[in-house]
Coordinates of C-alpha atoms in Angstrom, one line a residue:
X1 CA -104.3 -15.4 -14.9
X2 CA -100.7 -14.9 -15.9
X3 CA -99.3 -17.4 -18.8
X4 CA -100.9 -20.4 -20.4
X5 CA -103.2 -22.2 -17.7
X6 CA -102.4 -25.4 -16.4
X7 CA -104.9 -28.2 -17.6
X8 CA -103.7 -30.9 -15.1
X9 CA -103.8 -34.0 -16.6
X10 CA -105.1 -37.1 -13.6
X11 CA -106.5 -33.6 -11.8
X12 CA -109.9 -32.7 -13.2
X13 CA -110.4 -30.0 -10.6
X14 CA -107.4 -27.7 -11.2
X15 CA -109.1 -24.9 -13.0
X16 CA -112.4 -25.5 -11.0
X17 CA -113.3 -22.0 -9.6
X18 CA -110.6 -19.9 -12.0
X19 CA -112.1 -17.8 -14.8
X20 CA -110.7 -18.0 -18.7
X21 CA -111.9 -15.5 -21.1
X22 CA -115.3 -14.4 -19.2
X23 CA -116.4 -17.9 -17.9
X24 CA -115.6 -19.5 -14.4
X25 CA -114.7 -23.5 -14.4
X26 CA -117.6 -25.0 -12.4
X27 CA -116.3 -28.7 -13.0
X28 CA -115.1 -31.1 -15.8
X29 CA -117.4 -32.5 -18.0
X30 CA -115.0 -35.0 -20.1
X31 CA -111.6 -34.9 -21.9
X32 CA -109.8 -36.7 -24.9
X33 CA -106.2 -36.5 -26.2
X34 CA -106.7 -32.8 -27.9
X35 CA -109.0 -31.3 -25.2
X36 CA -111.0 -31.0 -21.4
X37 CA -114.5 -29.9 -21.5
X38 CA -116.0 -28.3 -18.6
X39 CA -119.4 -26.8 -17.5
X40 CA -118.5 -23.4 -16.6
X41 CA -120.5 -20.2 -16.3
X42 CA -120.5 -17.5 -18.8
X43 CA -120.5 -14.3 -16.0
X44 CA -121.6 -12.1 -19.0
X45 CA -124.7 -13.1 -20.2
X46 CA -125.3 -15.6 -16.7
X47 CA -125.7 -18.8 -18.4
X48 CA -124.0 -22.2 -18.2
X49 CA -121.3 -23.8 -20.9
X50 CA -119.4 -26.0 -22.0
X51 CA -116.1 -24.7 -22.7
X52 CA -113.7 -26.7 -24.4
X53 CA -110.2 -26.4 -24.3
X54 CA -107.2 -27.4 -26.3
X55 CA -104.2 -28.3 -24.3
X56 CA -101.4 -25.6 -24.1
X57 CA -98.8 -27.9 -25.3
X58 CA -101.0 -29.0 -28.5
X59 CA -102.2 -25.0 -28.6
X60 CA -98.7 -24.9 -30.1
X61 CA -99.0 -27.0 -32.7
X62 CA -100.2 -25.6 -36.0
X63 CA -102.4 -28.8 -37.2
X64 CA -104.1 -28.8 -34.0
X65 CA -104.4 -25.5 -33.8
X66 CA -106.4 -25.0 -37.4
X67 CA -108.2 -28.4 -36.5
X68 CA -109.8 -26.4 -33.4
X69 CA -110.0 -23.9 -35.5
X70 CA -111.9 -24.8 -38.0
X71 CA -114.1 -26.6 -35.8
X72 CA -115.2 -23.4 -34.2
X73 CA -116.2 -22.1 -38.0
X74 CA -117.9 -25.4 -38.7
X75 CA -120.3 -25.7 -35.8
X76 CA -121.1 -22.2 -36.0
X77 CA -122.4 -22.1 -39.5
X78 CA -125.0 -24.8 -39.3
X79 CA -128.1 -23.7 -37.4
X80 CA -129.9 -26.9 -36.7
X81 CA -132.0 -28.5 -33.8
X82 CA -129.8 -31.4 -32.9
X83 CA -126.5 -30.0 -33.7
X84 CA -124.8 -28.1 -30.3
X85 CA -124.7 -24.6 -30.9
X86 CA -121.7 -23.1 -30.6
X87 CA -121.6 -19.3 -28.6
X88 CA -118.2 -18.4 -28.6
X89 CA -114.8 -19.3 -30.2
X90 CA -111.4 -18.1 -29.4
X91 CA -108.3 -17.5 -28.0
X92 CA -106.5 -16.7 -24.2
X93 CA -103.2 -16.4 -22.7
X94 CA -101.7 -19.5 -25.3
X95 CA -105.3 -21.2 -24.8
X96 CA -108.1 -22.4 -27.8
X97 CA -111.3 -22.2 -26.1
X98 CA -114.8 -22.4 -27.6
X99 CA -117.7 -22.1 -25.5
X100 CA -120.8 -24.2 -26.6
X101 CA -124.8 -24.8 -25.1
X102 CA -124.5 -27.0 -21.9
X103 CA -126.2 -30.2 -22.8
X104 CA -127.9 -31.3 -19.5
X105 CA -128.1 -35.0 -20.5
X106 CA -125.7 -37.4 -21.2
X107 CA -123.9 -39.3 -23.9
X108 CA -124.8 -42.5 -25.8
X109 CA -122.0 -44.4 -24.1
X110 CA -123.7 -43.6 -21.1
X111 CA -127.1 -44.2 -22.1
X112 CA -126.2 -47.9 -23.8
X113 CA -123.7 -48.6 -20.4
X114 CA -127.2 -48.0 -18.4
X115 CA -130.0 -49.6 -20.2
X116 CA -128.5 -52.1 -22.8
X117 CA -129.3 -53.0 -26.3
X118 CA -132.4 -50.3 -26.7
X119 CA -136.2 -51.1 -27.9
X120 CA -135.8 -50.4 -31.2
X121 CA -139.1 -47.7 -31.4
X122 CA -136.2 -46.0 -28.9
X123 CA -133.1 -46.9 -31.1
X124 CA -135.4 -45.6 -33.8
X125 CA -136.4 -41.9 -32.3
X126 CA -132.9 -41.3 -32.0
X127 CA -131.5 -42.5 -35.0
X128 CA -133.8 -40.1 -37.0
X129 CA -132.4 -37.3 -35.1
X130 CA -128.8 -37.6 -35.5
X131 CA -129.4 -38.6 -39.0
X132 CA -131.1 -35.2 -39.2
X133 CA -128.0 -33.3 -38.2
X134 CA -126.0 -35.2 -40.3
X135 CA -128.3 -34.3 -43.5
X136 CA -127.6 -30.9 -42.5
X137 CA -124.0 -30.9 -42.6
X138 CA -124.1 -32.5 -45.9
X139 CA -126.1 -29.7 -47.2
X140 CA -123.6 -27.5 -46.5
X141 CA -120.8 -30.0 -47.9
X142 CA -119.4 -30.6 -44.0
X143 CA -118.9 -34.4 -43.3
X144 CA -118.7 -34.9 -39.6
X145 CA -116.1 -38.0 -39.8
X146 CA -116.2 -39.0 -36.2
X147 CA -119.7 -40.2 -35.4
X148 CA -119.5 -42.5 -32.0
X149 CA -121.8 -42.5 -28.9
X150 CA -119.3 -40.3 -27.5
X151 CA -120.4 -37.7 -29.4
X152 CA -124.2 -38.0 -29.4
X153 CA -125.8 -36.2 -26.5
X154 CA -129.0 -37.6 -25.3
X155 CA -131.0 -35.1 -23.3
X156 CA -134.6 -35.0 -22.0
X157 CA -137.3 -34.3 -24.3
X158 CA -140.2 -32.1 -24.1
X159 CA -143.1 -34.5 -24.2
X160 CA -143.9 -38.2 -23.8
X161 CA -144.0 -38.2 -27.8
X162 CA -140.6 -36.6 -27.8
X163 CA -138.9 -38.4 -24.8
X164 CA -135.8 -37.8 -25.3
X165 CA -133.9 -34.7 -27.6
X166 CA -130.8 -35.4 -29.5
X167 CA -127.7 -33.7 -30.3
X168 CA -124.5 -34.3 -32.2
X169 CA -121.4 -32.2 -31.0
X170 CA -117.8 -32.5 -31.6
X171 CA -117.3 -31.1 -35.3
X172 CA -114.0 -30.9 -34.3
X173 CA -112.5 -33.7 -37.2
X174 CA -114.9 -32.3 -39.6
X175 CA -113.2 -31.2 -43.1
X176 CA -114.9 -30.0 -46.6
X177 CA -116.4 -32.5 -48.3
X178 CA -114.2 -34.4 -51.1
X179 CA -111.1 -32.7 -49.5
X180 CA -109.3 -34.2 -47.3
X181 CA -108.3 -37.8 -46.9
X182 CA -108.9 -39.5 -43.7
X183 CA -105.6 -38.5 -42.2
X184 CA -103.9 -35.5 -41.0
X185 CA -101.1 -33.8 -42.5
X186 CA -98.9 -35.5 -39.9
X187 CA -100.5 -38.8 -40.7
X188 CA -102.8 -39.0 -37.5
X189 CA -106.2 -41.1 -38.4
X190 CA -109.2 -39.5 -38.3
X191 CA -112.5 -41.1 -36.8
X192 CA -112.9 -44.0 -34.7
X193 CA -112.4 -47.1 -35.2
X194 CA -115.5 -49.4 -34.2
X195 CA -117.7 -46.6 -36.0
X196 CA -115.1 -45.6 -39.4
X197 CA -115.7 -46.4 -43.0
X198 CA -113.8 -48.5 -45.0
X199 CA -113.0 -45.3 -47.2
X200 CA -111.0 -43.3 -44.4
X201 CA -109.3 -46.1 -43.4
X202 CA -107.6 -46.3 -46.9
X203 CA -107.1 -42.5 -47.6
X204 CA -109.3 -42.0 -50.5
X205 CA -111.5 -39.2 -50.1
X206 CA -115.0 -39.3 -48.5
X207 CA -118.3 -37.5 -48.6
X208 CA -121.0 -37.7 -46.7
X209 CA -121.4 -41.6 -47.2
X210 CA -118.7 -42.2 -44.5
X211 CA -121.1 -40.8 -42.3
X212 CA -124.1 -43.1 -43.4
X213 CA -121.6 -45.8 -42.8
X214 CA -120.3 -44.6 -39.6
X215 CA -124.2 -43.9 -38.1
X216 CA -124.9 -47.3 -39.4
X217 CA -122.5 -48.7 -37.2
X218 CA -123.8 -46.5 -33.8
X219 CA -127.7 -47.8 -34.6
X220 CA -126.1 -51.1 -35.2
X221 CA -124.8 -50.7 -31.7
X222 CA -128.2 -49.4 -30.1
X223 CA -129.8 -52.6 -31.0
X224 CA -127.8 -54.8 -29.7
X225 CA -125.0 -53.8 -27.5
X226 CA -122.3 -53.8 -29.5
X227 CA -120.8 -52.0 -32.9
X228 CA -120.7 -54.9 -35.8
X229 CA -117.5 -54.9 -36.4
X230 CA -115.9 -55.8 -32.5
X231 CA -112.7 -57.5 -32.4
X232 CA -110.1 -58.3 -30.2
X233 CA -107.3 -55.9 -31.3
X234 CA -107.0 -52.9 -33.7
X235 CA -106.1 -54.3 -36.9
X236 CA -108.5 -57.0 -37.0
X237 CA -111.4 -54.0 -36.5
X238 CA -109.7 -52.5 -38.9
X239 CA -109.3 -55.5 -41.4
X240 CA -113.3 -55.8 -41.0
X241 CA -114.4 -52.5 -41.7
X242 CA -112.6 -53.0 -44.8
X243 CA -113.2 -56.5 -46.1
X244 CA -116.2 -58.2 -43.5
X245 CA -119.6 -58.2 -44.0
X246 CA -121.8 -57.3 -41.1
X247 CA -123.0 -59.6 -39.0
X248 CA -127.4 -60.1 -39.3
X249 CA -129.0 -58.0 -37.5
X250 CA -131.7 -60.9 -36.6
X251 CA -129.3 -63.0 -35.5
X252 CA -127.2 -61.0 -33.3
X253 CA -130.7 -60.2 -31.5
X254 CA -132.8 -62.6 -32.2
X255 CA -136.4 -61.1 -32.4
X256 CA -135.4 -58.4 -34.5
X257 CA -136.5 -58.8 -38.5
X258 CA -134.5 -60.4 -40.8
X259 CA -135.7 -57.3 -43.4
X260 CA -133.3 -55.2 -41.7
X261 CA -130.4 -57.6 -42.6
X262 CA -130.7 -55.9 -46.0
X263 CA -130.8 -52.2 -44.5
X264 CA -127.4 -52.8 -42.7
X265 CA -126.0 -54.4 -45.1
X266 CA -126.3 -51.7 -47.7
X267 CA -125.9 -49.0 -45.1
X268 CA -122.4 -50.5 -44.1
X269 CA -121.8 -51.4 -47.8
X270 CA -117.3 -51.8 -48.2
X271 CA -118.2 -48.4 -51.3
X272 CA -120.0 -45.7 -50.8
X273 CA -121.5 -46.0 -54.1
X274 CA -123.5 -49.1 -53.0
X275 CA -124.6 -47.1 -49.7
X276 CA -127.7 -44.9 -49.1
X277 CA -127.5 -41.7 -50.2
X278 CA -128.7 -39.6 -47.4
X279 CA -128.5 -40.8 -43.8
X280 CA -132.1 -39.8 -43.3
X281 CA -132.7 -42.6 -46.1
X282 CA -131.4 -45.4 -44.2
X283 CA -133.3 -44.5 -40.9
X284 CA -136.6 -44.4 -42.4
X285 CA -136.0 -47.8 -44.3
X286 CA -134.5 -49.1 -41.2
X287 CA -137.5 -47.4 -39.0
X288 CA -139.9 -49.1 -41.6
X289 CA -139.0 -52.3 -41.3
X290 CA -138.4 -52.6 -37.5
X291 CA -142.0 -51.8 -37.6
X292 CA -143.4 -53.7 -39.7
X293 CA -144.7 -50.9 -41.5
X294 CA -143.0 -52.1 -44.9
X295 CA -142.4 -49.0 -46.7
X296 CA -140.4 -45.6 -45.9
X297 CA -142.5 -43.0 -46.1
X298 CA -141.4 -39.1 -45.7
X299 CA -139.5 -38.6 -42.3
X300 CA -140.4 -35.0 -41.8
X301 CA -137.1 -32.8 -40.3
X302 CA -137.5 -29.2 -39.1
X303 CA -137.3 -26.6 -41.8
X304 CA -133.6 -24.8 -41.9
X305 CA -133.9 -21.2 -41.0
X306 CA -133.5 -19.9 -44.6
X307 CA -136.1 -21.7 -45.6
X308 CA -139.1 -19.8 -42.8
X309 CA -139.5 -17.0 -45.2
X310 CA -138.7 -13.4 -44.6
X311 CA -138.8 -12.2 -41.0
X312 CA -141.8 -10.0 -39.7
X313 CA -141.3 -6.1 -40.0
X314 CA -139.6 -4.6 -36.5
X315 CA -143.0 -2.9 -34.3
X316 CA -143.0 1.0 -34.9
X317 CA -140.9 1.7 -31.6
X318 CA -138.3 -0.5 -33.1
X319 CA -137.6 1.3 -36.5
X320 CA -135.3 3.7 -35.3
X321 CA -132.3 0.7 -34.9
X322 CA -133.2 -0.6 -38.1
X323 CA -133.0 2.9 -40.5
X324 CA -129.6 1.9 -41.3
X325 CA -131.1 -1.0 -42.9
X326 CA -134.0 0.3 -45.2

């Protein structure tokens, strides 16, 4: 390839087939205003992707440019089970590109536009799991900022106790905790609107709350069809996020119990003071009550890797590589 490559906007296909940076387009997976994802194959290690990349003309722009950037960093540090791991992040001929694990699945949107309002054991299993990854990035003071169906993967599970396995991508609006306010430096909101918290919608700075908030809303959503705070234009959604109290849960599906009126209505409390302080927290409450088991109890979440101990000693035929490292 000579000079930036073309990403065709209306023509999906017109890298399908070329290669950029060591994978070859197989086909277009989704885009947004910042970037095209598309399943491609990685022709050195033989492995499917998704590759992601930013648009030439934005490429050129410095806040997009350390957004992408910083994504890449973000998503890379956090080793967790339902977070997308990312391969590969970098730069070609004028392009952004970062390479991640091909979800075979798809996306909430996808999932709710199929089957409807969920069952709410269903609702429930996936909850936990995005809650999980959310936890995670708070531990390592990352707020994600932009949780949506659209950015929760739902892919097939490994057992009929584990139907379905979860994953939260798109770190790509995520910023240090307590940093940043919910705009860019050119005054571009962050997040989406159905799904953002009250907090980024008047610039004061967040922390992982906005993302209890913001989940809150998506769960909301999985019961019954639609986010709690739907209007018919933009300012009145945002106008509610801000100054509405959520709708009850039991009455917008009746059959559901009135118990979890309480749960969203501290989970999508107007100040994060008056919200949960963990997203994993509000799932189990929310879990709890949904059925009928009338108390929390421990939700257990795999163990983070620094956490498994010390790794096993290489096998004798191995020691060699390692000497370096005695």
């Amino acid at each position: 390839m000579t000079g930036d490559p073309e990403i065709p906007a209306g023509r999906p296909s017109g890298l399908v087939g070329k290669e950029i940076a060591g994978y070859r387009v197989e086909g277009e997976i989704g885009r947004g205003g910042m970037a095209v994802v598309y399943r491609a194959l990685d022709l050195r290690l033989d492995r499917t992707v998704a590759l992601k990349l930013l648009a030439p003309e934005l490429a050129r722009n410095d806040t997009f440019r350390k957004r992408f950037a910083h994504e890449s960093r973000v998503a890379a540090s956090i080793d967790h089970p339902h977070i997308v791991p990312v391969f590969e992040a970098g730069e070609t001929e004028g392009v952004l590109y970062i390479a991640m694990r091909y979800v075979a699945g798809q996306d909430l949107v996808a999932l709710l536009d199929r089957e409807g309002p969920l069952p709410p054991v269903k609702a429930g299993r996936i909850a936990v799991q995005v809650a999980s990854a959310l936890d995670a990035a708070h531990a390592h003071d990352l707020v994600h900022r932009d949780v949506k169906p659209g950015n929760i993967l739902v892919a097939e599970g490994t057992d009929g106790d584990h139907p379905e396995h979860v994953y939260l991508t798109d770190f790509g609006l995520t910023k240090k905790s307590l940093s940043l306010t919910g705009f860019t430096t050119v005054g571009e909101f962050v997040g989406t609107l159905d799904y953002v918290a009250p907090e980024q919608i008047s610039g004061k700075p967040v922390d992982g709350r906005c993302d209890v908030y913001s989940l809150a809303c998506v769960v909301f959503e999985t019961l019954t069809g639609a986010p709690p705070f739907r209007r018919e234009t933009d300012w009145a959604v945002l106008w509610a996020q801000q100054y509405d109290p959520p709708p009850p849960l039991s009455e917008v599906r009746p059959g559901l119990p009135s118990a979890a009126n309480a749960v969203f209505a501290r989970a999508l409390a107007k100040t994060p003071e008056e919200r949960y302080g963990t997203c994993l927290e509000f799932v189990a409450e929310l879990r709890a009550v949904l059925t009928g088991a009338g108390g929390g109890g421990p939700v257990v979440v795999p163990p983070e890797p620094d956490r498994l101990g010390a790794p096993p000693a290489p096998p004798a035929w191995a020691r060699p590589v390692f000497r370096d490292l005695d």
